[in-house]
JSON list of C-alpha atoms in Angstrom, two decimals:
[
{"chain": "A", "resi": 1, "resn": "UNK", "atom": "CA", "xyz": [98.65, 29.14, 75.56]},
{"chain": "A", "resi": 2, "resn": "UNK", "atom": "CA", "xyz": [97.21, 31.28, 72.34]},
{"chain": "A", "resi": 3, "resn": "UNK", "atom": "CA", "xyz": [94.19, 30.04, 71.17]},
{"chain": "A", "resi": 4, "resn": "UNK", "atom": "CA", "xyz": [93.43, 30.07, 67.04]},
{"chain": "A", "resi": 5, "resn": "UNK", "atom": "CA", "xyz": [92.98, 28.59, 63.83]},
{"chain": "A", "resi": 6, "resn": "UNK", "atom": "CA", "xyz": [92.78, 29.49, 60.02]},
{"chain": "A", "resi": 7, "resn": "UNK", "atom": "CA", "xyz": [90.38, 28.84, 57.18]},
{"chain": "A", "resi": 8, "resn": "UNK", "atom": "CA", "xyz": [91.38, 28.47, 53.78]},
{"chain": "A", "resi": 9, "resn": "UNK", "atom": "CA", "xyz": [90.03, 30.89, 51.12]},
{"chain": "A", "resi": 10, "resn": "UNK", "atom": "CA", "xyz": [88.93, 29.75, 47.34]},
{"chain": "A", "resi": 11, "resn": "UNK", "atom": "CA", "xyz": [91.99, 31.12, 46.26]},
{"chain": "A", "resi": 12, "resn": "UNK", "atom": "CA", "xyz": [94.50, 29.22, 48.25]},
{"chain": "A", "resi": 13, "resn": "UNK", "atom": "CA", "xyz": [94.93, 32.12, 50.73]},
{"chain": "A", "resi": 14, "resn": "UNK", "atom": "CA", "xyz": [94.26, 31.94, 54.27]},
{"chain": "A", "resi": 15, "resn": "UNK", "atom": "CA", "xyz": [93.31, 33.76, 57.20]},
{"chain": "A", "resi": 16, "resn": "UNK", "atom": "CA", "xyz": [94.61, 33.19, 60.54]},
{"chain": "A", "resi": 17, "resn": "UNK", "atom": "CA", "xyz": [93.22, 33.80, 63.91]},
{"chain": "A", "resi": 18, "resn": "UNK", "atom": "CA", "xyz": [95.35, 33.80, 67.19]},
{"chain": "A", "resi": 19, "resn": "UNK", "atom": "CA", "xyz": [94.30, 34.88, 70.36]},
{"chain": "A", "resi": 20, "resn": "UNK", "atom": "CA", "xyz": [96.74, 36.27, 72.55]},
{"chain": "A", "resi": 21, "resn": "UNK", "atom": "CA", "xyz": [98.10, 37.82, 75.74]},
{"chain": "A", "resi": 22, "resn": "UNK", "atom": "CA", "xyz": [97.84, 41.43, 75.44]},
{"chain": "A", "resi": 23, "resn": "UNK", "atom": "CA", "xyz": [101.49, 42.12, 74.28]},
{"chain": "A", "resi": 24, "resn": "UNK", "atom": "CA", "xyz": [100.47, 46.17, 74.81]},
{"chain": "A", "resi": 25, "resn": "UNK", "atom": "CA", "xyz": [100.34, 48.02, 77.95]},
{"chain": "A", "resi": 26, "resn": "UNK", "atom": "CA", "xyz": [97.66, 50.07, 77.08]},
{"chain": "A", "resi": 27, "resn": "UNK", "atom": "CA", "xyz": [95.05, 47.14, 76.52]},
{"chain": "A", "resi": 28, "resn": "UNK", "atom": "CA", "xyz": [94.97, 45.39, 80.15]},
{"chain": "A", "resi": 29, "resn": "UNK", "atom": "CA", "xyz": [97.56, 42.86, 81.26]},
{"chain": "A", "resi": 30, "resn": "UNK", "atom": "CA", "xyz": [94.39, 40.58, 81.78]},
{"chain": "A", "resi": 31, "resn": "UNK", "atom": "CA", "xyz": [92.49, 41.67, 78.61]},
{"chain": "A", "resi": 32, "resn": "UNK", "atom": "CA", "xyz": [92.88, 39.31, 75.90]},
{"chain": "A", "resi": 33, "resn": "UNK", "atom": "CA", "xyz": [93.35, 40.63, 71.73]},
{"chain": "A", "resi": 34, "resn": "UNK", "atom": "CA", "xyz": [92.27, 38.67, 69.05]},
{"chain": "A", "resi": 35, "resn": "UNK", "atom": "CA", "xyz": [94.49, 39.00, 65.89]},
{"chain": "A", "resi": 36, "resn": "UNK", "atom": "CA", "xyz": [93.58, 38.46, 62.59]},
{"chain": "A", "resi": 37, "resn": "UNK", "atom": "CA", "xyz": [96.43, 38.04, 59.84]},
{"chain": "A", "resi": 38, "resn": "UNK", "atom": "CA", "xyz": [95.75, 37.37, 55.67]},
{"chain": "A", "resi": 39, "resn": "UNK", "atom": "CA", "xyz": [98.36, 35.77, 54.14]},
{"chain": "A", "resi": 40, "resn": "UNK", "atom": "CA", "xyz": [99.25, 33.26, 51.48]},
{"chain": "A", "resi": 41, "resn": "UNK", "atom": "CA", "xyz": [99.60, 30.68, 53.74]},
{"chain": "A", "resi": 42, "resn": "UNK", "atom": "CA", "xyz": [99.52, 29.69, 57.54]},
{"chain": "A", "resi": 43, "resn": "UNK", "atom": "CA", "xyz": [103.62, 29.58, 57.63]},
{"chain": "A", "resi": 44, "resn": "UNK", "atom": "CA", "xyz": [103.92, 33.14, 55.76]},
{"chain": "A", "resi": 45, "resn": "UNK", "atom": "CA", "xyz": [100.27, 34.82, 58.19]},
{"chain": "A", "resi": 46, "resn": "UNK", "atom": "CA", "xyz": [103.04, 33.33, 61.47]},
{"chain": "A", "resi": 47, "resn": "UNK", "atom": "CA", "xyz": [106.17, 35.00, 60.13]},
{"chain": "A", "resi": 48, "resn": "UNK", "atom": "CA", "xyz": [104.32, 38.14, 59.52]},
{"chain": "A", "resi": 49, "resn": "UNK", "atom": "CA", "xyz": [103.10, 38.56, 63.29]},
{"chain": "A", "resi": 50, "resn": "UNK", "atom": "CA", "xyz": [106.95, 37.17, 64.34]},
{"chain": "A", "resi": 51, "resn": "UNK", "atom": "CA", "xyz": [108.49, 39.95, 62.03]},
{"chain": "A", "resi": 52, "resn": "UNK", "atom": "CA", "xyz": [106.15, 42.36, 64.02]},
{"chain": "A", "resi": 53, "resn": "UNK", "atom": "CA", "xyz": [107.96, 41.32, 67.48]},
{"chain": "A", "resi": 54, "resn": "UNK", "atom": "CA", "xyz": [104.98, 39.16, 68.38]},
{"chain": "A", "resi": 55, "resn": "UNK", "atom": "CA", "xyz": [107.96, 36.27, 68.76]},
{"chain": "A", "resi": 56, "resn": "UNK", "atom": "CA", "xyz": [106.42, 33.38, 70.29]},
{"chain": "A", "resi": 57, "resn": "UNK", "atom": "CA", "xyz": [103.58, 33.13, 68.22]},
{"chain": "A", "resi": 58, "resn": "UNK", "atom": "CA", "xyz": [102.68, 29.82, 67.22]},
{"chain": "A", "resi": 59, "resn": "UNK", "atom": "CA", "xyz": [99.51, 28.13, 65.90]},
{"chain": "A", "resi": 60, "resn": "UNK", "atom": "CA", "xyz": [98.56, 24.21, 66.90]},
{"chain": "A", "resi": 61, "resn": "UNK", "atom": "CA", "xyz": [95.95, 23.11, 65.80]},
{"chain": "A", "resi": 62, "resn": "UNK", "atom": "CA", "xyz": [92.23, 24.66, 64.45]},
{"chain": "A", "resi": 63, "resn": "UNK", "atom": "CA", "xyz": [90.39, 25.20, 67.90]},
{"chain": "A", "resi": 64, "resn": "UNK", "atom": "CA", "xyz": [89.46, 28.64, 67.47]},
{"chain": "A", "resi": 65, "resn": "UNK", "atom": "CA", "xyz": [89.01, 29.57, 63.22]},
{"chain": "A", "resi": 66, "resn": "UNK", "atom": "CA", "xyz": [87.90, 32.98, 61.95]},
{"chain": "A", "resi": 67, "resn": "UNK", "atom": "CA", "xyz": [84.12, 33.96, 61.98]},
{"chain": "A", "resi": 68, "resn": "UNK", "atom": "CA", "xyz": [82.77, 34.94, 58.98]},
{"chain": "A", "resi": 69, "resn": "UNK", "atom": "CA", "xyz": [82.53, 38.32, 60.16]},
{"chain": "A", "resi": 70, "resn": "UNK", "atom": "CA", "xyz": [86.44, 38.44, 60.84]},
{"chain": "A", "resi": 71, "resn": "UNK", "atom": "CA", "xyz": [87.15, 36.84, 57.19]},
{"chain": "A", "resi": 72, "resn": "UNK", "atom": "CA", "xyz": [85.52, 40.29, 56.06]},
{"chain": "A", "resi": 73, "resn": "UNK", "atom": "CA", "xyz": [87.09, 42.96, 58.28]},
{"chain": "A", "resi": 74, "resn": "UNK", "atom": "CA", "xyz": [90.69, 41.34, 57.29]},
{"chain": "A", "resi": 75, "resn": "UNK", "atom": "CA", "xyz": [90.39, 41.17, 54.23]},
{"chain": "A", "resi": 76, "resn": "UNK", "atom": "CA", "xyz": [89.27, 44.67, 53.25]},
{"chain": "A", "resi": 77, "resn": "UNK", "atom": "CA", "xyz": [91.52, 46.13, 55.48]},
{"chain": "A", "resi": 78, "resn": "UNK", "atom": "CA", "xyz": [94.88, 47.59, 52.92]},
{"chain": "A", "resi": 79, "resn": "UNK", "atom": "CA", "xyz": [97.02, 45.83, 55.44]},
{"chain": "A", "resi": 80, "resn": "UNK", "atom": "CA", "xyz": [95.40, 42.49, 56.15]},
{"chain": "A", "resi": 81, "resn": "UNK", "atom": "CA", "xyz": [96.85, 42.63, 59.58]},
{"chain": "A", "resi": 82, "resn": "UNK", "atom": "CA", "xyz": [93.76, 44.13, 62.60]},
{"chain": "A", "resi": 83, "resn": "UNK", "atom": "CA", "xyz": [93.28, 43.05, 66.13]},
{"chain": "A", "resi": 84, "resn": "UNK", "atom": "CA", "xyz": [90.51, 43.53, 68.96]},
{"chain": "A", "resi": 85, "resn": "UNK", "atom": "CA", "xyz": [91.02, 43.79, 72.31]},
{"chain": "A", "resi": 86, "resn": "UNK", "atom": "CA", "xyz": [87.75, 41.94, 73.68]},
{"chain": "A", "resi": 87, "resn": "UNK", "atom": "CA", "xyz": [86.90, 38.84, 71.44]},
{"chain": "A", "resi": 88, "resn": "UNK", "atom": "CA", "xyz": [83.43, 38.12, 72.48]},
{"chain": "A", "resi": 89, "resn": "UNK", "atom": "CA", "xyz": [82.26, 41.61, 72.22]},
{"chain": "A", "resi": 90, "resn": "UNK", "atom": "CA", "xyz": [81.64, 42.11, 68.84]},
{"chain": "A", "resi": 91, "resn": "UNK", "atom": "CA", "xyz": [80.59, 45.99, 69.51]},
{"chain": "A", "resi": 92, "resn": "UNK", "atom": "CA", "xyz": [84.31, 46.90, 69.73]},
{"chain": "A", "resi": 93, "resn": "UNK", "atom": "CA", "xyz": [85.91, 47.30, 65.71]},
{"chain": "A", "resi": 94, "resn": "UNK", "atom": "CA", "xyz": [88.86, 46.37, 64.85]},
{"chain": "A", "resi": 95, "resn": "UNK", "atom": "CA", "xyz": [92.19, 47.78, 65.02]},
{"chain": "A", "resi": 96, "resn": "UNK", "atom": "CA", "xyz": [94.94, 48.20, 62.71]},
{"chain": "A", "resi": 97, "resn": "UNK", "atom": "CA", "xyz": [98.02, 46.35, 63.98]},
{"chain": "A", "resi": 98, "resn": "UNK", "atom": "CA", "xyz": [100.30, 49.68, 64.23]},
{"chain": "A", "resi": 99, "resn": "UNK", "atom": "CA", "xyz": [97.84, 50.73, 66.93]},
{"chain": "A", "resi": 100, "resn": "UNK", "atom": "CA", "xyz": [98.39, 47.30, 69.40]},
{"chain": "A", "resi": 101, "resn": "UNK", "atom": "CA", "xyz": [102.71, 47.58, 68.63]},
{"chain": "A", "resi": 102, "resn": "UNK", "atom": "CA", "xyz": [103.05, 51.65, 69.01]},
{"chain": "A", "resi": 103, "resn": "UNK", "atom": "CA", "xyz": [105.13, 52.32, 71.71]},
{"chain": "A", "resi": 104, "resn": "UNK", "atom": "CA", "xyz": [103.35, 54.31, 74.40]},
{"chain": "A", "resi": 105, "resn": "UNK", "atom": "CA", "xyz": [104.02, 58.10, 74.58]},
{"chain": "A", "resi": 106, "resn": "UNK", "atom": "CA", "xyz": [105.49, 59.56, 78.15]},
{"chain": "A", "resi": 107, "resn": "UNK", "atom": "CA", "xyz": [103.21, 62.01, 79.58]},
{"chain": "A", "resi": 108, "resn": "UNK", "atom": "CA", "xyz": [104.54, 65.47, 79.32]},
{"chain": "A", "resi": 109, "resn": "UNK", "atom": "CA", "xyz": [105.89, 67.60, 82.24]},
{"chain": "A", "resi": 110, "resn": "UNK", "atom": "CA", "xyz": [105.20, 71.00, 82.62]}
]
């Protein structure tokens, strides 16, 4: 089960934090990411990870909110959509979202 919460911004937006099974191949099937989403509210920050293919994405209750740190990175990022693939090492930055849902290039043959 994904792990997350929200917190509500002074004006009225919010930011949600899920943490998820890595849904990329690239990442570690054991390795989980933490994704941030800024949105006008928790309904709309949902539907944009679901409209990404992240289908069965769903947020119950407010276990796991955003740091303070996280608030930041998301919402000065153009996008307001990042991800990390470790969540308790803060040493890693943060991704854009293209770079967890890019399908993986096939190695060339010579």
């Amino acid at each position: 089960m994904a792990g997350g919460g929200f917190s509500k911004l002074p004006n009225g937006s919010v930011v949600v934090a899920i943490t998820l099974p890595s849904p990329a191949e690239g990442v570690g099937p054991d390795t989980p990411v933490r994704v941030l989403v800024h949105a006008a509210n928790r309904a709309r920050a949902l539907t944009r990870l679901r409209n990404l293919g992240l289908r069965a994405v769903y947020l119950r209750g407010n276990a796991e909110p955003p740091t303070p740190d996280e608030i930041t990175a998301v919402l000065h990022h153009p996008d307001g959509l990042l991800w990390r693939a470790r969540p308790e090492r803060a040493q890693e930055l943060w991704h854009p979202i293209r770079a967890l849902l890019r399908p993986a290039l096939p190695a060339r043959q010579s």
